[in-house]
mmCIF file of C-alpha atoms in Angstrom:
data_model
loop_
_atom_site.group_PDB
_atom_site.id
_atom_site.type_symbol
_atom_site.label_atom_id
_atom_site.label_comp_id
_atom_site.label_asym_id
_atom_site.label_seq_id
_atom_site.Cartn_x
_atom_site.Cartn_y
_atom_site.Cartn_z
ATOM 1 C CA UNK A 1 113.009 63.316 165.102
ATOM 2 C CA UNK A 2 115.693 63.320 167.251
ATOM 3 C CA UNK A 3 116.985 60.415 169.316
ATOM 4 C CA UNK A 4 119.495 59.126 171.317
ATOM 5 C CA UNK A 5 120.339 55.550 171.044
ATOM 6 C CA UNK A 6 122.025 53.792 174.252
ATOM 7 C CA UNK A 7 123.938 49.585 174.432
ATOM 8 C CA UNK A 8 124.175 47.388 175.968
ATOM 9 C CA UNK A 9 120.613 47.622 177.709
ATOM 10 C CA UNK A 10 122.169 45.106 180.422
ATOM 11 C CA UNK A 11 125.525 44.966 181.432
ATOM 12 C CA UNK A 12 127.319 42.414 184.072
ATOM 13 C CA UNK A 13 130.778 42.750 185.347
ATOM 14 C CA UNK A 14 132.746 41.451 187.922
ATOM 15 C CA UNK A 15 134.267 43.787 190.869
ATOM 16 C CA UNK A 16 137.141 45.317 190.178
ATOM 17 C CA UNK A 17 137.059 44.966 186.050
ATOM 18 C CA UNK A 18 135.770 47.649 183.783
ATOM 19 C CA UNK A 19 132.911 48.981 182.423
ATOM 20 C CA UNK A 20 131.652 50.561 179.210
ATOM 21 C CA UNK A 21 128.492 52.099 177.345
ATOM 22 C CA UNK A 22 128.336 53.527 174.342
ATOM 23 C CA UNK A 23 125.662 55.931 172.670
ATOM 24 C CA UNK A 24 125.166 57.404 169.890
ATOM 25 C CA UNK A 25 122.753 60.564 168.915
ATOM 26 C CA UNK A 26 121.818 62.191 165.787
ATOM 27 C CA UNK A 27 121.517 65.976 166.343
ATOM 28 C CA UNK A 28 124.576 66.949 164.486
ATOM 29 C CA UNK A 29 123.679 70.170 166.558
ATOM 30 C CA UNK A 30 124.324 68.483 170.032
ATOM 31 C CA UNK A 31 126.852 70.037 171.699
ATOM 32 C CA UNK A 32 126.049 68.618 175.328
ATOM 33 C CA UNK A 33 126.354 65.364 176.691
ATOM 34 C CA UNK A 34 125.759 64.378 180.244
ATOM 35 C CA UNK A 35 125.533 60.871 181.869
ATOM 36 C CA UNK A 36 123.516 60.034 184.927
ATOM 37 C CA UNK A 37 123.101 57.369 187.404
ATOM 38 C CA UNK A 38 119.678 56.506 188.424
ATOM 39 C CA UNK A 39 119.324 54.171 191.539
ATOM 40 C CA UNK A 40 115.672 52.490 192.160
ATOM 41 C CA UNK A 41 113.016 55.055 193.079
ATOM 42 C CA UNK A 42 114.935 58.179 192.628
ATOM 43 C CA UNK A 43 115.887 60.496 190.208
ATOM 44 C CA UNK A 44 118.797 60.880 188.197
ATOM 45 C CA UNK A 45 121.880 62.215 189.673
ATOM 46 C CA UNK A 46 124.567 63.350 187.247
ATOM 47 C CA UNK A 47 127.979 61.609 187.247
ATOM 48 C CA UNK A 48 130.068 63.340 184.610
ATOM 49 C CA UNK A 49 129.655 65.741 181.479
ATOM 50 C CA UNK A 50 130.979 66.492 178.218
ATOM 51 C CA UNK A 51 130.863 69.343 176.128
ATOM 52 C CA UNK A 52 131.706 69.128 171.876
ATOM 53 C CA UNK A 53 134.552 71.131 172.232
ATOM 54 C CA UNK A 54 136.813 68.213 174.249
ATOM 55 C CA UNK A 55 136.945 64.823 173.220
ATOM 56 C CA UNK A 56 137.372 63.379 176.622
ATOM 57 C CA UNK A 57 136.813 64.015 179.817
ATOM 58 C CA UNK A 58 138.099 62.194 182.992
ATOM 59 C CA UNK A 59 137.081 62.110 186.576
ATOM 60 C CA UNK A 60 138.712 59.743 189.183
ATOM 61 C CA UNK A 61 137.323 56.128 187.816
ATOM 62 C CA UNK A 62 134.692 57.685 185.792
ATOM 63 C CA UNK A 63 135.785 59.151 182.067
ATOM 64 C CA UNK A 64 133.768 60.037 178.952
ATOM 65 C CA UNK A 65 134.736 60.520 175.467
ATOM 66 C CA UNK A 66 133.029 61.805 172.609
ATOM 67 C CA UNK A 67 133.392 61.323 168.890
ATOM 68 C CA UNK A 68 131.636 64.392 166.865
ATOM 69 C CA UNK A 69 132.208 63.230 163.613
ATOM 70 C CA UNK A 70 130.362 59.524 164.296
ATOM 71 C CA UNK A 71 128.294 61.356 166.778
ATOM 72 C CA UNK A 72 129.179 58.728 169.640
ATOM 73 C CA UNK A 73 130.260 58.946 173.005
ATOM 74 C CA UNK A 74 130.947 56.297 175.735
ATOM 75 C CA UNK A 75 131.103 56.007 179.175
ATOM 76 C CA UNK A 76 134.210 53.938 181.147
ATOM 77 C CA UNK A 77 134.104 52.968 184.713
ATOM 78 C CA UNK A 78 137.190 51.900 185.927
ATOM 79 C CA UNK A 79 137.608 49.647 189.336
ATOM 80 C CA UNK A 80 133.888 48.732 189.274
ATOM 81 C CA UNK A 81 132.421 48.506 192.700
ATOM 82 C CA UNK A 82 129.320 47.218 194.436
ATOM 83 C CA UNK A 83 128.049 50.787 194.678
ATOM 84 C CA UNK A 84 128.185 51.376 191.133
ATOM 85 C CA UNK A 85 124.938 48.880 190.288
ATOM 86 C CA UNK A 86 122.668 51.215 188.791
ATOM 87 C CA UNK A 87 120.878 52.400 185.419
ATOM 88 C CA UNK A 88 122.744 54.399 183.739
ATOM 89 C CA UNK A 89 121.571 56.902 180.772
ATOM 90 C CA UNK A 90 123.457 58.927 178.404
ATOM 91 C CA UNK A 91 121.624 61.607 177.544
ATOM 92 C CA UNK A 92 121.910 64.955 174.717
ATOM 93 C CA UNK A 93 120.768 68.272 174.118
ATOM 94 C CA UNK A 94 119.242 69.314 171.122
ATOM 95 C CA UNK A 95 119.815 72.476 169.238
ATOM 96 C CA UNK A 96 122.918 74.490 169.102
ATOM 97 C CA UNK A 97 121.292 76.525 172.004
ATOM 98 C CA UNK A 98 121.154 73.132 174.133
ATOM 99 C CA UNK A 99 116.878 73.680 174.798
ATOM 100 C CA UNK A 100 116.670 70.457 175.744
ATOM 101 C CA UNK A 101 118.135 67.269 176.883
ATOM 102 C CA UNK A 102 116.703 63.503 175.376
ATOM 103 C CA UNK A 103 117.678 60.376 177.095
ATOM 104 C CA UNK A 104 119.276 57.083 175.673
ATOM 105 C CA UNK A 105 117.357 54.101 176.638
ATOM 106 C CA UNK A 106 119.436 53.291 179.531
ATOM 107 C CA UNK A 107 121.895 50.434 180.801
ATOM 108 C CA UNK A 108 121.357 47.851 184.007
ATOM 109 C CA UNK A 109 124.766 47.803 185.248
ATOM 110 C CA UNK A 110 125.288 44.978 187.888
ATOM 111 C CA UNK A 111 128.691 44.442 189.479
ATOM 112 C CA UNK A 112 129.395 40.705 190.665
ATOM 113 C CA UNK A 113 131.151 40.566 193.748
ATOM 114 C CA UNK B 1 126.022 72.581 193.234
ATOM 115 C CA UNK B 2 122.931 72.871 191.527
ATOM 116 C CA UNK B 3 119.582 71.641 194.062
ATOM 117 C CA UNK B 4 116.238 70.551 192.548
ATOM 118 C CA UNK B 5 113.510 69.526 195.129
ATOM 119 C CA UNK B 6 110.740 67.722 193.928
ATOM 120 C CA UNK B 7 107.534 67.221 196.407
ATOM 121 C CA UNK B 8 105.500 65.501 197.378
ATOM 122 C CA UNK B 9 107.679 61.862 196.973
ATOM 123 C CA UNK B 10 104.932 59.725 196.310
ATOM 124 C CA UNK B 11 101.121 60.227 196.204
ATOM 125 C CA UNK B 12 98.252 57.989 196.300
ATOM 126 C CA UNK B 13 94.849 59.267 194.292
ATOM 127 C CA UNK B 14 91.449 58.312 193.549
ATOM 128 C CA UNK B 15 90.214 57.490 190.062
ATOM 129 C CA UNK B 16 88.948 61.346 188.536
ATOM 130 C CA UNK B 17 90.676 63.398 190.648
ATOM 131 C CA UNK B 18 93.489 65.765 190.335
ATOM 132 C CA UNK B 19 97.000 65.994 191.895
ATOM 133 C CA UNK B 20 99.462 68.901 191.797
ATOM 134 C CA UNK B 21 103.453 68.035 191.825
ATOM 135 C CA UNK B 22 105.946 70.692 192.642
ATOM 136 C CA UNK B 23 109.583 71.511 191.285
ATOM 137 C CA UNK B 24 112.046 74.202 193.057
ATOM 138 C CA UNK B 25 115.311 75.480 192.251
ATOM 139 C CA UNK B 26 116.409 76.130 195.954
ATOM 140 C CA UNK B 27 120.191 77.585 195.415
ATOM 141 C CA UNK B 28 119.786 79.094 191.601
ATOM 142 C CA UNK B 29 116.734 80.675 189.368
ATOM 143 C CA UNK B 30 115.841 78.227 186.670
ATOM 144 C CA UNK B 31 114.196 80.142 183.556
ATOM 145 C CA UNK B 32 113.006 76.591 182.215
ATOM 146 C CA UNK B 33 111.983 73.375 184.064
ATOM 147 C CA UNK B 34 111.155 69.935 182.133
ATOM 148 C CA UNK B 35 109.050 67.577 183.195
ATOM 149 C CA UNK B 36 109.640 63.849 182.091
ATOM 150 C CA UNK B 37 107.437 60.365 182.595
ATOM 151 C CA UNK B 38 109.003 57.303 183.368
ATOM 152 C CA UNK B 39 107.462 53.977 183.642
ATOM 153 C CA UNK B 40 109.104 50.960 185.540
ATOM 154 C CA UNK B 41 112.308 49.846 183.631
ATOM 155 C CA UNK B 42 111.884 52.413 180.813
ATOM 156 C CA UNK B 43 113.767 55.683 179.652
ATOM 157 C CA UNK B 44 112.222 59.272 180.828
ATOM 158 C CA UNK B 45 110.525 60.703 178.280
ATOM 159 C CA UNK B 46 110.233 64.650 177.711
ATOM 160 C CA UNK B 47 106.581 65.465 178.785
ATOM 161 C CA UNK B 48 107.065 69.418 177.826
ATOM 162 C CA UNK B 49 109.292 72.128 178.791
ATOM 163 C CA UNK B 50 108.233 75.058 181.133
ATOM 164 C CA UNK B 51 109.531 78.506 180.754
ATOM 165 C CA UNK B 52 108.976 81.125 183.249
ATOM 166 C CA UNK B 53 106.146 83.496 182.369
ATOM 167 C CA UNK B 54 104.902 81.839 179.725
ATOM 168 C CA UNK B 55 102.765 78.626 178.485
ATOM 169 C CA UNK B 56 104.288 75.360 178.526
ATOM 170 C CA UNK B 57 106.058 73.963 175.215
ATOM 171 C CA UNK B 58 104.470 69.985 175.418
ATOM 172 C CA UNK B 59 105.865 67.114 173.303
ATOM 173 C CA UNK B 60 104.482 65.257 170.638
ATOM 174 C CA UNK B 61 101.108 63.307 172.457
ATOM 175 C CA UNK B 62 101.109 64.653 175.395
ATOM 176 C CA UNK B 63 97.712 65.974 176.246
ATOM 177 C CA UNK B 64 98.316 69.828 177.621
ATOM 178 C CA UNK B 65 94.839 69.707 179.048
ATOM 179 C CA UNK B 66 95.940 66.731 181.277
ATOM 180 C CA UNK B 67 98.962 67.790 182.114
ATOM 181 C CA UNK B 68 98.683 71.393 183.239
ATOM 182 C CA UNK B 69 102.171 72.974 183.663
ATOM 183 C CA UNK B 70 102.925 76.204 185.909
ATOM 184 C CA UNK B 71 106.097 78.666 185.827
ATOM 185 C CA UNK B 72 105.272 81.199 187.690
ATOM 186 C CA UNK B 73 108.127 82.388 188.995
ATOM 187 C CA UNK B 74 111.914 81.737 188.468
ATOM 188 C CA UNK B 75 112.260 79.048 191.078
ATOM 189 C CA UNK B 76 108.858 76.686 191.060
ATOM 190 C CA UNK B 77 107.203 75.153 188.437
ATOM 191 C CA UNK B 78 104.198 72.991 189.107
ATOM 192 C CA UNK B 79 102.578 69.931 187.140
ATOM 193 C CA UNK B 80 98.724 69.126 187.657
ATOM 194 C CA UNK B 81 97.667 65.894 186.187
ATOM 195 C CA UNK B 82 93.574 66.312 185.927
ATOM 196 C CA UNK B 83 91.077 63.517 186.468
ATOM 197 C CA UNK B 84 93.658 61.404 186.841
ATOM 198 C CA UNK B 85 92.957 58.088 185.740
ATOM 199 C CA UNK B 86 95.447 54.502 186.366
ATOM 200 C CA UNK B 87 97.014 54.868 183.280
ATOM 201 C CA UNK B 88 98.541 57.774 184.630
ATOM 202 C CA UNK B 89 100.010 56.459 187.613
ATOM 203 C CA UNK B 90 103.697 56.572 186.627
ATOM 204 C CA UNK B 91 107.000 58.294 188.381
ATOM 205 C CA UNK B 92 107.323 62.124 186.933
ATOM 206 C CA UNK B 93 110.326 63.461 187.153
ATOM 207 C CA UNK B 94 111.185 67.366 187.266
ATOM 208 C CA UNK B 95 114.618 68.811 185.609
ATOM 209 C CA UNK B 96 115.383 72.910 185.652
ATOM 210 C CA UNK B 97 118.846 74.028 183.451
ATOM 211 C CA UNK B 98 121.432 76.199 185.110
ATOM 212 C CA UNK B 99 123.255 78.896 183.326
ATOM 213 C CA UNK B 100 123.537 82.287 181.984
ATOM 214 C CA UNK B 101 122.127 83.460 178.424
ATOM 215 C CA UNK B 102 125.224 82.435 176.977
ATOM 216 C CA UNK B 103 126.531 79.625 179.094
ATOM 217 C CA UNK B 104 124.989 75.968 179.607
ATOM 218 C CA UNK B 105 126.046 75.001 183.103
ATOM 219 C CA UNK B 106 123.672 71.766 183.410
ATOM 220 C CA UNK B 107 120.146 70.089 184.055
ATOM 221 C CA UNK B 108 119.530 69.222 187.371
ATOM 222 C CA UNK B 109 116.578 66.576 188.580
ATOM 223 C CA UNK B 110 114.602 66.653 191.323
ATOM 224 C CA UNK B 111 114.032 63.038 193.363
ATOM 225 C CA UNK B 112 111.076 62.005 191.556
ATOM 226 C CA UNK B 113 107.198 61.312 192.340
ATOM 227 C CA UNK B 114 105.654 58.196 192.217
ATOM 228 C CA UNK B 115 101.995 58.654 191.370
ATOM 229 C CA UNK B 116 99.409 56.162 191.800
ATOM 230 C CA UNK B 117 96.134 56.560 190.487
ATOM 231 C CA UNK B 118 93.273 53.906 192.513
#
């Protein structure tokens, strides 16, 4: 089936450096690729999107880029701060008609002050 | 933007018994709500997909019997996890997609609800 896969599962920087996680998916149909940040006992709250017709996408310290042809796409988070500890997951829809979205596995990010 | 509201937040159950969960689309009609599981430290995993007016679409081993799924209108959907038992205490999560028939605008989630099944 279908699946999503998400690194590194854990992920330390310090404040102020960057940060980056990749994913990969394997519906060559995908054509929809949103990140969210999940913070403990709450759902997910989106952060940015990407659609297969760009191959980036940038939004003040937050940008996304995707790679259709190795079905990859990555997440960079500039400036890290405090407030950006969280799990993040990448996630994909499946199906030219986007039906669904899976999730990656998700990534710890902890920013060291 | 896009609001999901998920209620109630958490819920506390006895062994056998049953407990509803509601999802609402409060600024948009959502033709199809999800419902995903997610266990502490884990990934949310599709549960089934609910489309308004019609039965639930559930994944691969998820009992439908268990996990009864209403979409009765275009703005609530409602999950009903029968004789619940402690293996089903989890957080359950509710997502509804925005758009038109030909544009994808997103999937928004609701804030979660923590079940726990004593």
């Amino acid at each position: 089936g279908e699946n999503v896969e998400q690194h590194p599962s854990t992920l330390s920087v310090q404040e102020g450096d960057s940060a980056v996680i990749k994913c990969t998916y394997s519906d060559s149909a995908s054509n929809y690729f949103p990140w969210y940040k999940q913070e403990l006992g709450k759902g997910p709250q989106l952060i940015i999107d990407i659609r297969s017709n760009v191959g980036e996408k940038k939004d003040q310290r937050i940008a996304v880029t995707l790679n259709k042809t190795a079905k990859h796409f990555s997440l960079h988070i500039t400036e890290t701060q405090p407030e950006d500890s969280a799990v993040y997951f990448c996630a994909a829809s499946i199906g030219s008609s986007a039906s669904k979205i899976i999730f990656g596995s998700g990534t710890r990010l902890s920013i060291r002050p | 933007g896009a609001v999901v509201s998920q209620h109630p937040s958490w819920v506390i159950c006895k062994s056998g018994t049953s407990v509803k969960i509601e999802c609402r689309s409060l600024d948009f009609q959502a033709t199809t709500m999800f419902w995903y599981r997610q266990f502490p430290k884990q990934s949310l995993m599709l549960m089934a997909t609910s489309n308004e007016g019609s039965k639930a679409t559930y994944e691969q081993g998820v009992e439908k019997d268990k996990f009864l799924i209403n979409h009765a209108s275009l703005t609530l959907s409602t999950l009903t996890v029968t004789s619940a038992h402690p293996e089903d205490s989890s957080f359950y999560i509710c997502s509804a997609k925005s758009g038109t028939a030909t544009m994808l605008y997103g999937y928004t989630f609701g804030s979660g609800t923590r079940l726990t099944v004593v």
